PDB file of C-alpha atoms in Angstrom:
ATOM      1  CA  PRO D   1    -209.797-129.047   6.810  1.00 57.00           C
ATOM      2  CA  PHE D   2    -210.525-125.484   7.929  1.00 63.00           C
ATOM      3  CA  CYS D   3    -209.482-124.086   4.564  1.00 73.00           C
ATOM      4  CA  CYS D   4    -211.729-126.522   2.698  1.00 75.00           C
ATOM      5  CA  ALA D   5    -214.737-125.694   4.886  1.00 72.00           C
ATOM      6  CA  SER D   6    -214.058-121.988   4.547  1.00 77.00           C
ATOM      7  CA  VAL D   7    -213.759-122.195   0.756  1.00 82.00           C
ATOM      8  CA  CYS D   8    -216.984-124.198   0.617  1.00 80.00           C
ATOM      9  CA  ASN D   9    -218.859-121.696   2.797  1.00 78.00           C
ATOM     10  CA  TRP D  10    -217.593-118.606   0.976  1.00 84.00           C
ATOM     11  CA  GLY D  11    -218.017-120.257  -2.408  1.00 86.00           C
ATOM     12  CA  SER D  12    -221.633-121.094  -1.673  1.00 85.00           C
ATOM     13  CA  ILE D  13    -222.285-117.541  -0.450  1.00 86.00           C
ATOM     14  CA  PHE D  14    -220.746-115.963  -3.555  1.00 90.00           C
ATOM     15  CA  SER D  15    -222.547-118.353  -5.892  1.00 90.00           C
ATOM     16  CA  ALA D  16    -225.868-117.652  -4.143  1.00 88.00           C
ATOM     17  CA  CYS D  17    -225.294-113.896  -4.561  1.00 91.00           C
ATOM     18  CA  HIS D  18    -224.347-114.353  -8.216  1.00 93.00           C
ATOM     19  CA  PHE D  19    -227.410-116.478  -8.940  1.00 92.00           C
ATOM     20  CA  ALA D  20    -229.670-114.024  -7.072  1.00 91.00           C
ATOM     21  CA  ARG D  21    -228.333-111.281  -9.348  1.00 94.00           C
ATOM     22  CA  LEU D  22    -229.119-113.424 -12.409  1.00 94.00           C
ATOM     23  CA  VAL D  23    -232.638-114.045 -11.092  1.00 94.00           C
ATOM     24  CA  GLY D  24    -233.060-110.268 -10.734  1.00 94.00           C
ATOM     25  CA  LYS D  25    -231.918-109.742 -14.327  1.00 96.00           C
ATOM     26  CA  SER D  26    -234.327-112.442 -15.478  1.00 95.00           C
ATOM     27  CA  ARG D  27    -237.142-110.711 -13.580  1.00 95.00           C
ATOM     28  CA  MET D  28    -236.451-107.471 -15.438  1.00 96.00           C
ATOM     29  CA  LYS D  29    -236.065-109.229 -18.804  1.00 96.00           C
ATOM     30  CA  HIS D  30    -239.404-111.041 -18.472  1.00 96.00           C
ATOM     31  CA  LYS D  31    -241.165-108.251 -16.509  1.00 95.00           C
ATOM     32  CA  VAL D  32    -241.964-110.436 -13.495  1.00 95.00           C
ATOM     33  CA  MET D  33    -242.230-108.151 -10.475  1.00 94.00           C
ATOM     34  CA  PRO D  34    -241.725-109.437  -6.909  1.00 92.00           C
ATOM     35  CA  PRO D  35    -243.332-111.211  -5.108  1.00 92.00           C
ATOM     36  CA  ALA D  36    -244.532-113.091  -8.212  1.00 94.00           C
ATOM     37  CA  VAL D  37    -242.621-116.304  -8.905  1.00 92.00           C
ATOM     38  CA  THR D  38    -244.390-117.376 -12.080  1.00 94.00           C
ATOM     39  CA  GLY D  39    -244.064-116.038 -15.576  1.00 94.00           C
ATOM     40  CA  ALA D  40    -242.110-117.007 -18.652  1.00 95.00           C
ATOM     41  CA  PRO D  41    -240.750-120.581 -18.531  1.00 95.00           C
ATOM     42  CA  GLU D  42    -237.162-119.271 -18.783  1.00 95.00           C
ATOM     43  CA  PHE D  43    -237.737-117.074 -15.714  1.00 94.00           C
ATOM     44  CA  GLU D  44    -239.277-119.940 -13.744  1.00 92.00           C
ATOM     45  CA  ARG D  45    -236.280-122.171 -14.486  1.00 92.00           C
ATOM     46  CA  THR D  46    -233.916-119.363 -13.492  1.00 91.00           C
ATOM     47  CA  PHE D  47    -235.857-118.744 -10.285  1.00 91.00           C
ATOM     48  CA  ARG D  48    -236.102-122.412  -9.277  1.00 89.00           C
ATOM     49  CA  GLN D  49    -232.358-123.088  -9.620  1.00 85.00           C
ATOM     50  CA  SER D  50    -231.800-121.932  -6.049  1.00 79.00           C
ATOM     51  CA  SER D  51    -234.477-124.103  -4.457  1.00 78.00           C
ATOM     52  CA  LEU D  52    -231.931-126.558  -3.004  1.00 77.00           C
ATOM     53  CA  PHE D  53    -229.556-123.922  -1.597  1.00 82.00           C
ATOM     54  CA  PRO D  54    -231.148-124.054   1.895  1.00 81.00           C
ATOM     55  CA  LEU D  55    -230.502-127.800   1.890  1.00 77.00           C
ATOM     56  CA  LEU D  56    -226.812-127.171   1.150  1.00 81.00           C
ATOM     57  CA  VAL D  57    -226.572-124.661   3.979  1.00 81.00           C
ATOM     58  CA  SER D  58    -228.270-127.101   6.348  1.00 82.00           C
ATOM     59  CA  PHE D  59    -225.831-129.886   5.482  1.00 83.00           C
ATOM     60  CA  LEU D  60    -222.847-127.545   5.792  1.00 83.00           C
ATOM     61  CA  GLU D  61    -224.020-126.549   9.257  1.00 84.00           C
ATOM     62  CA  LEU D  62    -224.610-130.174  10.221  1.00 87.00           C
ATOM     63  CA  ALA D  63    -221.132-131.145   9.015  1.00 86.00           C
ATOM     64  CA  SER D  64    -219.646-128.229  10.975  1.00 85.00           C
ATOM     65  CA  LEU D  65    -221.436-129.306  14.144  1.00 90.00           C
ATOM     66  CA  LEU D  66    -220.315-132.892  13.653  1.00 92.00           C
ATOM     67  CA  GLY D  67    -216.767-131.608  13.150  1.00 90.00           C
ATOM     68  CA  LEU D  68    -216.949-129.758  16.470  1.00 91.00           C
ATOM     69  CA  LEU D  69    -218.333-132.868  18.146  1.00 95.00           C
ATOM     70  CA  TYR D  70    -215.446-134.876  16.675  1.00 95.00           C
ATOM     71  CA  MET D  71    -212.917-132.424  18.120  1.00 95.00           C
ATOM     72  CA  PHE D  72    -214.615-132.738  21.521  1.00 96.00           C
ATOM     73  CA  ALA D  73    -214.496-136.540  21.245  1.00 97.00           C
ATOM     74  CA  ARG D  74    -210.783-136.459  20.432  1.00 96.00           C
ATOM     75  CA  HIS D  75    -210.240-134.177  23.442  1.00 96.00           C
ATOM     76  CA  LYS D  76    -212.051-136.698  25.661  1.00 96.00           C
ATOM     77  CA  TYR D  77    -210.069-139.534  24.067  1.00 96.00           C
ATOM     78  CA  PHE D  78    -206.724-137.845  24.684  1.00 96.00           C
ATOM     79  CA  HIS D  79    -207.375-136.866  28.296  1.00 96.00           C
ATOM     80  CA  GLY D  80    -209.046-140.186  29.088  1.00 95.00           C
ATOM     81  CA  TYR D  81    -206.097-142.090  27.652  1.00 94.00           C
ATOM     82  CA  VAL D  82    -203.614-140.048  29.677  1.00 94.00           C
ATOM     83  CA  GLN D  83    -205.465-141.016  32.883  1.00 94.00           C
ATOM     84  CA  SER D  84    -205.910-144.719  32.050  1.00 93.00           C
ATOM     85  CA  ALA D  85    -206.146-147.016  29.047  1.00 91.00           C
ATOM     86  CA  SER D  86    -209.829-147.729  29.676  1.00 93.00           C
ATOM     87  CA  GLY D  87    -210.546-144.006  30.131  1.00 92.00           C
ATOM     88  CA  ARG D  88    -210.152-143.455  26.398  1.00 94.00           C
ATOM     89  CA  LEU D  89    -213.162-145.564  25.410  1.00 96.00           C
ATOM     90  CA  MET D  90    -215.909-142.926  25.631  1.00 96.00           C
ATOM     91  CA  GLY D  91    -213.962-140.489  23.457  1.00 96.00           C
ATOM     92  CA  PHE D  92    -212.962-143.250  21.067  1.00 96.00           C
ATOM     93  CA  TYR D  93    -216.515-144.513  20.563  1.00 97.00           C
ATOM     94  CA  LEU D  94    -217.917-140.999  20.243  1.00 97.00           C
ATOM     95  CA  SER D  95    -215.351-140.142  17.575  1.00 97.00           C
ATOM     96  CA  LEU D  96    -216.222-143.359  15.702  1.00 97.00           C
ATOM     97  CA  ILE D  97    -219.921-142.477  15.780  1.00 97.00           C
ATOM     98  CA  VAL D  98    -219.235-138.972  14.464  1.00 96.00           C
ATOM     99  CA  LEU D  99    -216.980-140.310  11.697  1.00 96.00           C
ATOM    100  CA  ALA D 100    -219.661-142.852  10.759  1.00 97.00           C
ATOM    101  CA  CYS D 101    -222.270-140.070  10.533  1.00 95.00           C
ATOM    102  CA  LEU D 102    -219.989-137.943   8.347  1.00 92.00           C
ATOM    103  CA  THR D 103    -219.201-140.937   6.137  1.00 94.00           C
ATOM    104  CA  ILE D 104    -222.889-141.799   5.740  1.00 94.00           C
ATOM    105  CA  LEU D 105    -223.765-138.194   4.882  1.00 89.00           C
ATOM    106  CA  GLY D 106    -220.934-138.030   2.348  1.00 88.00           C
ATOM    107  CA  ALA D 107    -221.904-141.350   0.774  1.00 92.00           C
ATOM    108  CA  ALA D 108    -225.544-140.262   0.607  1.00 88.00           C
ATOM    109  CA  GLY D 109    -224.488-137.100  -1.220  1.00 84.00           C
ATOM    110  CA  ILE D 110    -222.387-139.048  -3.716  1.00 88.00           C
ATOM    111  CA  VAL D 111    -225.156-141.601  -4.331  1.00 91.00           C
ATOM    112  CA  ASN D 112    -227.699-138.798  -4.745  1.00 86.00           C
ATOM    113  CA  GLY D 113    -225.427-137.065  -7.252  1.00 85.00           C
ATOM    114  CA  PHE D 114    -225.027-140.223  -9.329  1.00 89.00           C
ATOM    115  CA  MET D 115    -228.754-140.988  -9.166  1.00 90.00           C
ATOM    116  CA  ASP D 116    -229.601-137.450 -10.232  1.00 87.00           C
ATOM    117  CA  GLU D 117    -227.083-137.461 -13.088  1.00 87.00           C
ATOM    118  CA  TYR D 118    -227.660-140.936 -14.484  1.00 92.00           C
ATOM    119  CA  LEU D 119    -231.178-141.919 -13.383  1.00 92.00           C
ATOM    120  CA  GLY D 120    -232.905-138.544 -13.202  1.00 89.00           C
ATOM    121  CA  PHE D 121    -233.902-139.212  -9.583  1.00 89.00           C
ATOM    122  CA  ASN D 122    -232.967-136.644  -6.941  1.00 83.00           C
ATOM    123  CA  ILE D 123    -233.622-137.545  -3.309  1.00 82.00           C
ATOM    124  CA  GLY D 124    -233.337-133.909  -2.225  1.00 78.00           C
ATOM    125  CA  LYS D 125    -236.046-132.820  -4.647  1.00 80.00           C
ATOM    126  CA  LYS D 126    -238.311-135.655  -3.512  1.00 82.00           C
ATOM    127  CA  LEU D 127    -237.807-134.680   0.129  1.00 80.00           C
ATOM    128  CA  HIS D 128    -238.365-131.017  -0.743  1.00 78.00           C
ATOM    129  CA  LYS D 129    -241.766-131.896  -2.239  1.00 82.00           C
ATOM    130  CA  LEU D 130    -242.757-133.780   0.923  1.00 80.00           C
ATOM    131  CA  PHE D 131    -242.016-130.871   3.226  1.00 75.00           C
TER     132      PHE D 131
END
C-alpha cells in the first residue's frame, strides 16, 4: 500500500511538472505572456489541462488521512480485543466507517471516469464551475 501511494504521489508531481513545462513552451510558441491565460485556442487547451490537478491532490490527501485513521482504528481494535471481546467494537466500527468512505470515494471516481468517457459528463468539472 505504501509503495502504491508513493508512486501515485510522485507520479502526479512529475506529471504536473512535465505539463507545466509544456504550458510554458505553449506560452512561448503563441506569445502569451504571464499572467495572461487567454490567447490562441491551442494555448488555452494546453493551459486548462491542469485545472483538475488540485482536485487530485485534495483526494490523495483525503485518502492518506483516511488511511491514517484506519491504522488508528485497527490499533484500537487490537488493543480493545486483547482487553475484552466487547472492547474491540469501537475500533471495529471505526475501521468499517473508514473502509466505507474509501470505497465510496473509489466508486465515485470510477463512476465519474465512465461518465466522462462515455457520456461526456464530468462531475469534477461541474463542481469546479460551482466553486
